[in-house]
């Protein structure tokens, strides 16, 4: 299978603490990037902020992605828009007006009006609490309130868009 420009590369839970917390609140997909071409990905992560990375390095670091193809004929503007954010920090607060972008937020702004992903309210629960111990500790360290109910996005919900077609796993 060949990755094409504009494909979305969804990463499943790698069982790191943040992945576990994201998966508990939203589902198995915990990260997403956009293929720039067959060998390059742009994504936003806590380690790099918004960055362009080789597909091989992306896979080595995040695992084998599930590939979804947007039902759009021309993704030139999507890629160009995503690239304007390279060098921005990671939006560690997940607040809509937070500094920088988180992974699914980058995808939303890159696709703009071409794909309107279903609106999501941010959730930080686990099986027993509205705010999990992980997220409470995370936000305590940031010194801000947990943004429960704020508008946002997440990879799991994005993957369910009817405007995306599952292609396969790399």
PDB file of C-alpha atoms in Angstrom:
ATOM      1  CA  UNK A   1       0.000   0.000   0.000  1.00  0.00           C
ATOM      2  CA  UNK A   2       1.300   3.443  -0.906  1.00  0.00           C
ATOM      3  CA  UNK A   3       0.629   6.487   1.208  1.00  0.00           C
ATOM      4  CA  UNK A   4      -0.560   9.537  -0.751  1.00  0.00           C
ATOM      5  CA  UNK A   5      -0.388  13.238   0.048  1.00  0.00           C
ATOM      6  CA  UNK A   6      -3.258  14.186   2.350  1.00  0.00           C
ATOM      7  CA  UNK A   7      -3.723  10.723   3.838  1.00  0.00           C
ATOM      8  CA  UNK A   8      -4.326  10.763   7.570  1.00  0.00           C
ATOM      9  CA  UNK A   9      -2.114   8.448   9.600  1.00  0.00           C
ATOM     10  CA  UNK A  10      -3.815   7.369  12.810  1.00  0.00           C
ATOM     11  CA  UNK A  11      -1.793   5.876  15.648  1.00  0.00           C
ATOM     12  CA  UNK A  12      -3.282   3.466  18.169  1.00  0.00           C
ATOM     13  CA  UNK A  13      -2.536   3.446  21.887  1.00  0.00           C
ATOM     14  CA  UNK A  14       1.158   2.637  22.432  1.00  0.00           C
ATOM     15  CA  UNK A  15       0.510   2.141  26.161  1.00  0.00           C
ATOM     16  CA  UNK A  16       2.473   5.177  27.323  1.00  0.00           C
ATOM     17  CA  UNK A  17       0.814   7.048  30.224  1.00  0.00           C
ATOM     18  CA  UNK A  18      -0.620   9.855  28.061  1.00  0.00           C
ATOM     19  CA  UNK A  19      -1.758   7.367  25.403  1.00  0.00           C
ATOM     20  CA  UNK A  20      -3.547   5.343  28.069  1.00  0.00           C
ATOM     21  CA  UNK A  21      -5.287   8.473  29.376  1.00  0.00           C
ATOM     22  CA  UNK A  22      -6.335   9.572  25.873  1.00  0.00           C
ATOM     23  CA  UNK A  23      -7.571   6.076  25.012  1.00  0.00           C
ATOM     24  CA  UNK A  24      -9.604   5.849  28.231  1.00  0.00           C
ATOM     25  CA  UNK A  25     -11.354   9.116  27.405  1.00  0.00           C
ATOM     26  CA  UNK A  26     -11.793   8.904  23.628  1.00  0.00           C
ATOM     27  CA  UNK A  27     -10.879   5.517  22.087  1.00  0.00           C
ATOM     28  CA  UNK A  28      -7.987   3.583  20.608  1.00  0.00           C
ATOM     29  CA  UNK A  29      -6.584   6.253  18.252  1.00  0.00           C
ATOM     30  CA  UNK A  30      -4.347   8.596  20.242  1.00  0.00           C
ATOM     31  CA  UNK A  31      -2.370  10.468  17.557  1.00  0.00           C
ATOM     32  CA  UNK A  32      -2.793  11.573  13.947  1.00  0.00           C
ATOM     33  CA  UNK A  33      -0.558  13.026  11.267  1.00  0.00           C
ATOM     34  CA  UNK A  34      -0.988  14.154   7.668  1.00  0.00           C
ATOM     35  CA  UNK A  35       1.041  12.608   4.857  1.00  0.00           C
ATOM     36  CA  UNK A  36       2.854  15.356   2.961  1.00  0.00           C
ATOM     37  CA  UNK A  37       3.820  12.785   0.332  1.00  0.00           C
ATOM     38  CA  UNK A  38       4.659   9.060   0.276  1.00  0.00           C
ATOM     39  CA  UNK A  39       7.683   9.517   2.551  1.00  0.00           C
ATOM     40  CA  UNK A  40       6.928  12.511   4.807  1.00  0.00           C
ATOM     41  CA  UNK A  41       4.445  13.324   7.571  1.00  0.00           C
ATOM     42  CA  UNK A  42       3.469  16.550   9.323  1.00  0.00           C
ATOM     43  CA  UNK A  43       2.102  16.243  12.822  1.00  0.00           C
ATOM     44  CA  UNK A  44       2.006  17.909  16.228  1.00  0.00           C
ATOM     45  CA  UNK A  45       3.459  16.129  19.242  1.00  0.00           C
ATOM     46  CA  UNK A  46       4.630  17.095  22.735  1.00  0.00           C
ATOM     47  CA  UNK A  47       8.205  16.214  21.749  1.00  0.00           C
ATOM     48  CA  UNK A  48       8.435  18.183  18.482  1.00  0.00           C
ATOM     49  CA  UNK A  49       5.582  20.672  18.365  1.00  0.00           C
ATOM     50  CA  UNK A  50       4.364  20.959  14.786  1.00  0.00           C
ATOM     51  CA  UNK A  51       7.017  19.268  12.668  1.00  0.00           C
ATOM     52  CA  UNK A  52       7.680  17.504   9.386  1.00  0.00           C
ATOM     53  CA  UNK A  53       9.149  14.046   9.872  1.00  0.00           C
ATOM     54  CA  UNK A  54      10.126  11.180   7.585  1.00  0.00           C
ATOM     55  CA  UNK A  55       7.507   8.440   7.443  1.00  0.00           C
ATOM     56  CA  UNK A  56      10.049   5.816   8.547  1.00  0.00           C
ATOM     57  CA  UNK A  57      10.992   7.862  11.625  1.00  0.00           C
ATOM     58  CA  UNK A  58       7.312   8.543  12.372  1.00  0.00           C
ATOM     59  CA  UNK A  59       6.596   4.792  12.281  1.00  0.00           C
ATOM     60  CA  UNK A  60       9.652   3.963  14.374  1.00  0.00           C
ATOM     61  CA  UNK A  61       8.519   6.391  17.031  1.00  0.00           C
ATOM     62  CA  UNK A  62       4.738   5.954  16.971  1.00  0.00           C
ATOM     63  CA  UNK A  63       4.111   2.528  15.476  1.00  0.00           C
ATOM     64  CA  UNK A  64       2.324   1.357  12.360  1.00  0.00           C
ATOM     65  CA  UNK A  65      -0.440   3.791  11.457  1.00  0.00           C
ATOM     66  CA  UNK A  66      -3.872   3.057  10.089  1.00  0.00           C
ATOM     67  CA  UNK A  67      -4.226   5.043   6.878  1.00  0.00           C
ATOM     68  CA  UNK A  68      -7.411   6.903   6.004  1.00  0.00           C
ATOM     69  CA  UNK A  69      -7.808   8.770   2.728  1.00  0.00           C
ATOM     70  CA  UNK A  70      -9.875  11.946   2.555  1.00  0.00           C
ATOM     71  CA  UNK A  71     -12.473  12.086  -0.200  1.00  0.00           C
ATOM     72  CA  UNK A  72     -10.935  15.211  -1.715  1.00  0.00           C
ATOM     73  CA  UNK A  73      -9.515  15.511  -5.225  1.00  0.00           C
ATOM     74  CA  UNK A  74      -6.811  18.102  -4.515  1.00  0.00           C
ATOM     75  CA  UNK A  75      -5.002  18.307  -1.168  1.00  0.00           C
ATOM     76  CA  UNK A  76      -2.437  20.902  -2.271  1.00  0.00           C
ATOM     77  CA  UNK A  77      -3.999  23.630  -0.115  1.00  0.00           C
ATOM     78  CA  UNK A  78      -4.337  21.249   2.853  1.00  0.00           C
ATOM     79  CA  UNK A  79      -0.615  20.455   2.801  1.00  0.00           C
ATOM     80  CA  UNK A  80       0.334  24.110   2.261  1.00  0.00           C
ATOM     81  CA  UNK A  81      -1.884  25.213   5.174  1.00  0.00           C
ATOM     82  CA  UNK A  82      -0.448  22.509   7.472  1.00  0.00           C
ATOM     83  CA  UNK A  83       3.103  23.563   6.601  1.00  0.00           C
ATOM     84  CA  UNK A  84       2.423  27.144   7.728  1.00  0.00           C
ATOM     85  CA  UNK A  85       2.255  25.808  11.298  1.00  0.00           C
ATOM     86  CA  UNK A  86       5.649  24.058  11.277  1.00  0.00           C
ATOM     87  CA  UNK A  87       7.681  25.280  14.226  1.00  0.00           C
ATOM     88  CA  UNK A  88       4.615  26.092  16.339  1.00  0.00           C
ATOM     89  CA  UNK A  89       4.625  24.560  19.820  1.00  0.00           C
ATOM     90  CA  UNK A  90       2.408  21.704  20.922  1.00  0.00           C
ATOM     91  CA  UNK A  91      -0.836  22.922  22.504  1.00  0.00           C
ATOM     92  CA  UNK A  92      -0.294  21.117  25.805  1.00  0.00           C
ATOM     93  CA  UNK A  93      -3.439  22.578  27.407  1.00  0.00           C
ATOM     94  CA  UNK A  94      -5.780  21.411  24.599  1.00  0.00           C
ATOM     95  CA  UNK A  95      -7.689  24.669  25.124  1.00  0.00           C
ATOM     96  CA  UNK A  96      -9.092  25.989  21.821  1.00  0.00           C
ATOM     97  CA  UNK A  97      -7.094  29.213  22.228  1.00  0.00           C
ATOM     98  CA  UNK A  98      -4.022  27.514  23.706  1.00  0.00           C
ATOM     99  CA  UNK A  99      -0.542  28.255  22.431  1.00  0.00           C
ATOM    100  CA  UNK A 100       0.254  26.086  19.390  1.00  0.00           C
ATOM    101  CA  UNK A 101      -1.642  23.067  18.098  1.00  0.00           C
ATOM    102  CA  UNK A 102      -2.224  19.480  19.179  1.00  0.00           C
ATOM    103  CA  UNK A 103      -2.343  16.706  16.563  1.00  0.00           C
ATOM    104  CA  UNK A 104      -6.043  16.586  15.691  1.00  0.00           C
ATOM    105  CA  UNK A 105      -6.281  20.381  15.965  1.00  0.00           C
ATOM    106  CA  UNK A 106      -3.605  20.613  13.240  1.00  0.00           C
ATOM    107  CA  UNK A 107      -5.652  18.270  11.042  1.00  0.00           C
ATOM    108  CA  UNK A 108      -8.783  20.371  11.564  1.00  0.00           C
ATOM    109  CA  UNK A 109      -7.117  23.658  10.629  1.00  0.00           C
ATOM    110  CA  UNK A 110      -5.274  22.085   7.688  1.00  0.00           C
ATOM    111  CA  UNK A 111      -8.446  20.675   6.134  1.00  0.00           C
ATOM    112  CA  UNK A 112     -10.478  23.781   6.983  1.00  0.00           C
ATOM    113  CA  UNK A 113     -13.764  23.809   5.108  1.00  0.00           C
ATOM    114  CA  UNK A 114     -12.846  20.839   2.920  1.00  0.00           C
ATOM    115  CA  UNK A 115     -13.739  18.387   5.684  1.00  0.00           C
ATOM    116  CA  UNK A 116     -15.923  19.477   8.559  1.00  0.00           C
ATOM    117  CA  UNK A 117     -15.114  16.989  11.296  1.00  0.00           C
ATOM    118  CA  UNK A 118     -17.923  16.418  13.785  1.00  0.00           C
ATOM    119  CA  UNK A 119     -17.649  18.884  16.687  1.00  0.00           C
ATOM    120  CA  UNK A 120     -16.335  17.306  19.874  1.00  0.00           C
ATOM    121  CA  UNK A 121     -16.318  18.403  23.484  1.00  0.00           C
ATOM    122  CA  UNK A 122     -13.101  17.574  25.299  1.00  0.00           C
ATOM    123  CA  UNK A 123     -13.310  14.671  27.749  1.00  0.00           C
ATOM    124  CA  UNK A 124     -10.776  13.560  30.335  1.00  0.00           C
ATOM    125  CA  UNK A 125     -12.561  10.692  32.081  1.00  0.00           C
ATOM    126  CA  UNK A 126     -11.650   7.120  32.828  1.00  0.00           C
ATOM    127  CA  UNK A 127     -13.862   4.183  33.783  1.00  0.00           C
ATOM    128  CA  UNK A 128     -14.741   5.663  37.177  1.00  0.00           C
ATOM    129  CA  UNK A 129     -14.064   9.424  37.214  1.00  0.00           C
ATOM    130  CA  UNK A 130     -15.124  12.401  35.095  1.00  0.00           C
ATOM    131  CA  UNK A 131     -11.501  13.562  35.348  1.00  0.00           C
ATOM    132  CA  UNK A 132      -8.960  10.772  35.631  1.00  0.00           C
ATOM    133  CA  UNK A 133      -6.095  10.950  38.122  1.00  0.00           C
ATOM    134  CA  UNK A 134      -3.666  11.175  35.195  1.00  0.00           C
ATOM    135  CA  UNK A 135      -5.379  14.225  33.705  1.00  0.00           C
ATOM    136  CA  UNK A 136      -5.860  15.925  37.067  1.00  0.00           C
ATOM    137  CA  UNK A 137      -2.142  15.583  37.788  1.00  0.00           C
ATOM    138  CA  UNK A 138      -1.251  16.693  34.262  1.00  0.00           C
ATOM    139  CA  UNK A 139      -3.307  19.885  34.546  1.00  0.00           C
ATOM    140  CA  UNK A 140      -2.175  20.544  38.115  1.00  0.00           C
ATOM    141  CA  UNK A 141       1.405  20.646  36.763  1.00  0.00           C
ATOM    142  CA  UNK A 142       0.321  23.082  34.042  1.00  0.00           C
ATOM    143  CA  UNK A 143      -1.449  25.239  36.613  1.00  0.00           C
ATOM    144  CA  UNK A 144      -4.718  25.419  34.647  1.00  0.00           C
ATOM    145  CA  UNK A 145      -8.152  23.878  35.006  1.00  0.00           C
ATOM    146  CA  UNK A 146      -8.949  20.670  33.138  1.00  0.00           C
ATOM    147  CA  UNK A 147     -10.853  21.862  30.028  1.00  0.00           C
ATOM    148  CA  UNK A 148     -13.744  19.409  30.314  1.00  0.00           C
ATOM    149  CA  UNK A 149     -16.473  20.358  27.862  1.00  0.00           C
ATOM    150  CA  UNK A 150     -14.359  22.824  25.884  1.00  0.00           C
ATOM    151  CA  UNK A 151     -14.679  22.531  22.098  1.00  0.00           C
ATOM    152  CA  UNK A 152     -11.939  20.400  20.601  1.00  0.00           C
ATOM    153  CA  UNK A 153     -11.127  17.312  18.586  1.00  0.00           C
ATOM    154  CA  UNK A 154      -9.594  13.889  18.944  1.00  0.00           C
ATOM    155  CA  UNK A 155      -8.160  11.317  16.540  1.00  0.00           C
ATOM    156  CA  UNK A 156     -10.728   8.636  17.358  1.00  0.00           C
ATOM    157  CA  UNK A 157     -13.674  10.858  16.415  1.00  0.00           C
ATOM    158  CA  UNK A 158     -11.890  12.100  13.279  1.00  0.00           C
ATOM    159  CA  UNK A 159     -11.354   8.565  12.012  1.00  0.00           C
ATOM    160  CA  UNK A 160     -15.135   8.074  12.051  1.00  0.00           C
ATOM    161  CA  UNK A 161     -15.728  10.872   9.533  1.00  0.00           C
ATOM    162  CA  UNK A 162     -17.791   9.678   6.568  1.00  0.00           C
ATOM    163  CA  UNK A 163     -15.459  11.801   4.405  1.00  0.00           C
ATOM    164  CA  UNK A 164     -12.534   9.458   5.120  1.00  0.00           C
ATOM    165  CA  UNK A 165     -11.970   6.001   3.651  1.00  0.00           C
ATOM    166  CA  UNK A 166      -9.951   3.385   5.519  1.00  0.00           C
ATOM    167  CA  UNK A 167      -7.111   2.220   3.251  1.00  0.00           C
ATOM    168  CA  UNK A 168      -5.219  -0.174   5.535  1.00  0.00           C
ATOM    169  CA  UNK A 169      -2.434  -0.440   8.096  1.00  0.00           C
ATOM    170  CA  UNK A 170       1.145   0.317   7.068  1.00  0.00           C
TER     171      UNK A 170
END
